């Protein structure tokens, strides 16, 4: 779990360095980040079934090796293509095997209070990675290279594999028939939705078609599973799982938490690096209040697992998350440095720490051993899809708002000549990430001083507004999670899914 989380946080704080060293664009790197989460989400249900067929411990090892390939690719990559193929695709496939296998192994090796504590410790490990990733990644990227940071991931994977004999496998006793149609529909459904958002971000055509394909594929998957289950055939996911209110609510809460986290962890690093022009180290330090508070709260709750009802902890977590993100909105236009965001980030981090300590155990503990791989796959798919969707949506909103705002104000300016208005608007519409003051000043070096000053002024007005709009993604996700937590009280006493 440490490797899974630190991998994405390293990419987030190293965006500027990766763009410069590989000669690519911010939107290209952002697309690779979202694609990695998308691949893991699209294939995670298939990965859970593969774990049943080949063995959950073996799937766990194969997943780690897939992540090792991705880390090695980032260490030696010379182009964005290598990053997309080896880090995003191969690493994403590794995650699709690793996540459900890991949760199934925890479920099978521990019971009762011990199981609650282990699930909470897994959440704490994710928080440690969220804390260490930006700081360590920022330090190494600034003073050595981002490649060294990814090389250290290989060291972590080797350490985990060296102790693999300590992990007891959990055998699967259910049907070994494969639901190929269900697997294809699940990949097409989640893939279509996130690809639609990515296509919108890139200004591509047929965005609506991609989104429609995603929605229709998921609807088709639901109908296919119900019909196939009634006929007694093997299914990718037993639809009976969703008849348990606790499981259904838990998965939806996992999704909303990850949408909020993904939205915050793409919008804030882009703002810090491309607007405040921070290097990776400064960006990592600015995000430290969020990640460190998340880690401390998750670790504290892991030691006190089971002392409070889960629905109260989750409700408190979402309310703190909403309060922290809402407090960022009025601060952003006045933020002269990243530390102006510190107090709201601490509040939001405490909320996320409460959530990661509870949701896995809440969702999976009532599930029987035979069905835990399916349940873990759905739970992981919800989280991975939520993360990829939050990353893609918040990043697209941020860049689109920057482009639209700059273009509108440039065309309405009384200082810029009509020809300059159209030229500046076209340049910014084509390349929305060229928004830092330094980049603009270089771009406008040959322009009249009055026109250059006007463009910079417009730029400085549009930037904070764009971040405010992008932060609505985690804010809305947190508000929906808080409302959903009110349903958890009624589901607390619900029986586990029928065999």
XYZ file of C-alpha atoms in Angstrom, residues 145-486:
342
model
C 16.498 13.767 -9.610
C 12.933 12.510 -9.706
C 14.400 9.335 -11.230
C 16.173 8.561 -7.960
C 12.846 8.810 -6.099
C 11.261 6.175 -8.336
C 14.375 4.020 -8.027
C 13.793 3.940 -4.276
C 10.391 2.391 -4.930
C 12.224 -0.656 -6.260
C 14.020 -0.910 -2.915
C 10.686 -0.941 -1.059
C 9.317 -3.656 -3.359
C 12.416 -5.804 -2.815
C 12.005 -5.458 0.962
C 8.362 -6.534 0.743
C 9.181 -9.523 -1.472
C 11.989 -10.591 0.866
C 9.381 -11.245 3.561
C 6.787 -12.884 1.326
C 7.159 -16.254 3.096
C 5.521 -14.714 6.144
C 2.280 -14.284 4.181
C -0.123 -17.244 4.444
C -2.140 -17.835 1.289
C -5.939 -17.917 1.503
C -7.343 -20.621 -0.806
C -10.393 -19.967 -2.968
C -13.143 -22.624 -2.984
C -15.713 -21.096 -5.369
C -16.350 -21.530 -9.083
C -13.402 -21.203 -11.461
C -15.475 -20.364 -14.523
C -14.538 -17.036 -16.130
C -17.135 -14.391 -17.066
C -15.447 -12.892 -20.139
C -18.377 -10.675 -21.163
C -18.657 -9.217 -17.664
C -14.940 -8.441 -17.651
C -15.152 -6.617 -20.995
C -18.204 -4.614 -19.915
C -16.564 -3.550 -16.646
C -13.420 -2.362 -18.448
C -15.444 -0.511 -21.081
C -17.714 1.107 -18.491
C -15.131 2.594 -16.141
C -12.687 3.231 -18.961
C -15.237 5.118 -21.044
C -16.165 7.493 -18.225
C -12.604 8.498 -17.332
C -11.460 8.628 -20.965
C -14.358 10.976 -21.652
C -13.102 13.378 -18.985
C -9.526 13.098 -20.283
C -10.723 13.791 -23.825
C -12.557 16.895 -22.602
C -9.376 18.042 -20.842
C -7.405 17.663 -24.073
C -10.060 19.437 -26.136
C -10.785 16.312 -28.158
C -14.004 15.619 -30.016
C -16.679 13.026 -29.208
C -16.440 13.503 -25.444
C -20.159 12.821 -25.102
C -19.783 9.584 -27.058
C -17.080 8.278 -24.707
C -19.136 9.169 -21.646
C -22.205 7.519 -23.164
C -20.206 4.351 -23.887
C -19.095 4.262 -20.258
C -22.598 4.709 -18.848
C -24.160 2.203 -21.240
C -21.444 -0.383 -20.574
C -21.943 -0.140 -16.806
C -25.714 -0.421 -17.242
C -25.157 -3.415 -19.519
C -22.840 -4.973 -16.931
C -25.510 -4.674 -14.224
C -28.138 -6.316 -16.444
C -25.732 -9.030 -17.586
C -24.735 -9.951 -14.021
C -28.332 -10.180 -12.843
C -29.445 -12.363 -15.776
C -26.393 -14.632 -15.595
C -26.708 -15.016 -11.837
C -30.384 -16.031 -12.108
C -29.390 -18.760 -14.567
C -26.851 -20.137 -12.110
C -23.770 -19.298 -14.213
C -20.507 -17.888 -12.872
C -20.378 -14.091 -12.845
C -17.573 -11.554 -12.597
C -19.290 -10.056 -9.526
C -22.168 -11.624 -7.627
C -24.935 -8.976 -7.745
C -26.083 -10.293 -4.365
C -23.235 -8.334 -2.784
C -25.046 -5.104 -3.561
C -28.156 -6.246 -1.709
C -26.231 -5.771 1.545
C -26.684 -2.086 2.523
C -23.412 -1.997 4.443
C -21.361 -3.173 1.474
C -23.180 -0.893 -0.964
C -22.728 2.192 1.198
C -19.114 1.318 2.013
C -18.141 1.080 -1.655
C -19.848 4.376 -2.464
C -18.036 6.058 0.442
C -14.708 4.663 -0.769
C -15.393 6.119 -4.208
C -16.322 9.568 -2.862
C -13.290 9.700 -0.578
C -10.965 8.909 -3.488
C -12.666 11.443 -5.793
C -12.023 14.087 -3.138
C -8.412 12.979 -2.606
C -7.665 12.764 -6.336
C -9.190 16.180 -6.995
C -7.170 17.834 -4.243
C -3.894 16.081 -5.103
C -3.907 17.188 -8.744
C -5.255 20.739 -8.362
C -2.989 21.779 -5.487
C 0.368 20.583 -6.935
C -0.427 22.189 -10.312
C -1.326 25.441 -8.545
C 1.854 25.391 -6.456
C 4.189 24.526 -9.332
C 2.632 26.355 -12.274
C 1.102 29.368 -10.512
C 3.327 30.027 -7.495
C 6.243 28.581 -9.529
C 7.449 26.339 -6.711
C 9.983 23.615 -7.302
C 9.172 20.055 -6.221
C 10.677 20.533 -2.747
C 8.653 23.658 -1.994
C 5.493 22.030 -3.355
C 6.053 18.977 -1.158
C 6.574 21.135 1.929
C 3.427 23.102 1.152
C 1.396 19.884 0.972
C 2.957 18.509 4.161
C 0.164 19.795 6.472
C -2.377 17.725 4.516
C -0.351 14.528 4.328
C 1.142 14.623 7.845
C -2.176 15.320 9.575
C -3.740 12.518 7.534
C -0.972 10.150 8.686
C -1.154 11.091 12.381
C -4.930 10.721 12.570
C -4.985 7.420 10.649
C -2.224 5.954 12.848
C -3.989 7.104 16.021
C -7.277 5.593 14.891
C -5.574 2.291 13.996
C -4.613 1.908 17.663
C -8.162 2.655 18.774
C -9.997 0.587 16.171
C -13.480 -0.421 17.253
C -13.850 2.096 20.095
C -16.337 4.263 18.210
C -19.085 3.334 15.723
C -17.772 3.485 12.175
C -20.611 5.685 10.944
C -19.720 8.410 13.447
C -16.041 8.351 12.515
C -16.825 8.455 8.779
C -19.323 11.295 9.210
C -16.755 13.272 11.192
C -14.146 12.578 8.524
C -16.265 13.872 5.655
C -17.384 16.947 7.640
C -13.755 17.845 8.401
C -12.826 17.294 4.745
C -15.618 19.624 3.597
C -14.658 22.245 6.199
C -10.990 22.153 5.159
C -11.655 22.425 1.414
C -14.286 25.139 1.954
C -11.776 27.120 4.027
C -9.311 26.984 1.113
C -11.660 28.833 -1.232
C -11.368 32.338 0.311
C -7.655 31.829 1.074
C -6.575 30.977 -2.480
C -6.931 34.462 -4.060
C -4.820 35.923 -1.247
C -2.227 33.155 -1.037
C 1.224 34.601 -1.624
C 2.836 31.306 -0.592
C 1.898 27.688 -0.039
C 1.959 28.071 3.722
C -1.132 30.266 3.550
C -2.975 27.015 2.808
C -1.590 25.204 5.884
C -4.486 25.490 8.361
C -7.239 24.393 5.922
C -5.014 21.522 4.739
C -4.587 20.285 8.316
C -8.367 20.184 8.780
C -8.896 18.345 5.471
C -6.039 15.943 6.274
C -7.583 15.036 9.640
C -10.824 14.220 7.845
C -9.074 11.992 5.298
C -7.174 10.262 8.103
C -10.445 9.322 9.799
C -11.810 7.933 6.530
C -8.850 5.743 5.556
C -8.845 4.177 9.024
C -12.442 2.930 8.738
C -13.771 2.292 5.265
C -11.982 -0.949 4.261
C -12.972 -2.777 7.440
C -16.501 -1.355 7.383
C -17.050 -2.557 3.820
C -15.365 -5.976 3.857
C -15.657 -7.374 7.394
C -19.212 -8.784 6.937
C -18.338 -10.569 3.663
C -17.861 -14.355 3.627
C -14.454 -15.863 2.776
C -15.679 -17.322 -0.526
C -16.831 -13.922 -1.776
C -14.152 -11.679 -0.339
C -12.130 -11.490 -3.577
C -15.152 -10.209 -5.483
C -15.993 -7.792 -2.683
C -12.375 -6.598 -2.412
C -12.262 -6.168 -6.188
C -15.402 -4.029 -6.168
C -14.122 -2.020 -3.200
C -10.746 -1.454 -4.852
C -12.403 -0.676 -8.185
C -14.533 1.975 -6.507
C -11.452 3.535 -4.937
C -9.292 3.376 -8.065
C -12.072 4.645 -10.309
C -12.807 7.450 -7.847
C -9.129 8.436 -7.770
C -8.762 8.412 -11.559
C -12.036 10.287 -12.025
C -11.103 12.885 -9.396
C -7.660 13.378 -10.951
C -9.055 13.721 -14.461
C -12.054 15.877 -13.581
C -10.298 18.351 -11.260
C -7.324 18.675 -13.599
C -9.568 19.220 -16.592
C -11.650 21.798 -14.715
C -8.515 23.641 -13.591
C -6.929 23.868 -17.038
C -10.216 24.575 -18.830
C -11.063 27.389 -16.394
C -7.600 28.883 -16.820
C -7.923 28.822 -20.601
C -11.505 30.112 -20.715
C -10.914 32.870 -18.160
C -7.744 34.123 -19.769
C -9.299 34.051 -23.222
C -12.438 35.914 -22.114
C -10.520 38.652 -20.300
C -7.995 39.023 -23.106
C -10.790 39.605 -25.623
C -12.515 42.096 -23.282
C -9.355 44.068 -22.496
C -9.313 47.800 -23.299
C -5.502 47.816 -23.343
C -4.829 45.047 -25.846
C -5.316 45.834 -29.524
C -7.856 43.651 -31.358
C -5.132 41.757 -33.192
C -3.294 41.119 -29.914
C -6.507 39.954 -28.250
C -7.078 37.240 -30.819
C -3.425 36.186 -30.904
C -3.138 35.900 -27.118
C -6.522 34.173 -26.840
C -5.564 31.604 -29.499
C -2.183 30.890 -27.881
C -3.697 30.347 -24.438
C -6.604 28.300 -25.745
C -4.141 25.949 -27.431
C -1.763 25.600 -24.459
C -3.604 26.252 -21.212
C -0.697 25.354 -18.934
C 1.381 28.374 -20.033
C 0.086 30.368 -17.104
C 3.041 31.083 -14.822
C 4.253 34.673 -14.711
C 7.757 33.667 -15.786
C 6.479 31.756 -18.821
C 4.218 34.591 -19.847
C 6.932 37.222 -19.466
C 9.212 35.155 -21.687
C 6.406 34.708 -24.198
C 5.711 38.467 -24.204
C 9.327 39.653 -24.247
C 8.963 41.271 -27.688
C 5.569 42.832 -26.989
C 4.972 46.488 -25.999
C 5.377 46.952 -22.212
C 1.764 48.078 -21.708
C 0.361 45.035 -23.507
C 2.705 42.665 -21.656
C 1.709 44.151 -18.290
C -1.984 43.777 -19.157
C -1.579 40.099 -20.024
C 0.284 39.441 -16.762
C -2.418 41.269 -14.794
C -5.168 39.181 -16.384
C -3.171 36.053 -15.687
C -2.838 36.848 -11.990
C -6.604 37.429 -11.706
C -7.595 34.230 -13.485
C -5.271 31.773 -11.703
C -6.842 31.729 -8.202
C -10.340 31.580 -9.669
C -9.376 28.483 -11.656
C -8.125 26.722 -8.529
C -11.294 27.674 -6.667
C -13.411 26.095 -9.396
C -11.253 22.935 -9.438
C -11.556 22.607 -5.644
C -15.322 22.308 -6.055
C -14.664 18.691 -7.144
C -13.352 17.525 -3.713
C -15.818 19.844 -1.961
C -18.866 18.306 -3.651
C -17.511 14.766 -3.198
C -17.000 15.430 0.519
C -20.506 16.862 0.910
C -22.017 13.801 -0.786
C -19.951 11.557 1.494
C -21.250 13.366 4.591
C -24.832 12.926 3.405
C -24.172 9.253 2.651
C -22.698 8.748 6.139
C -26.114 9.471 7.613
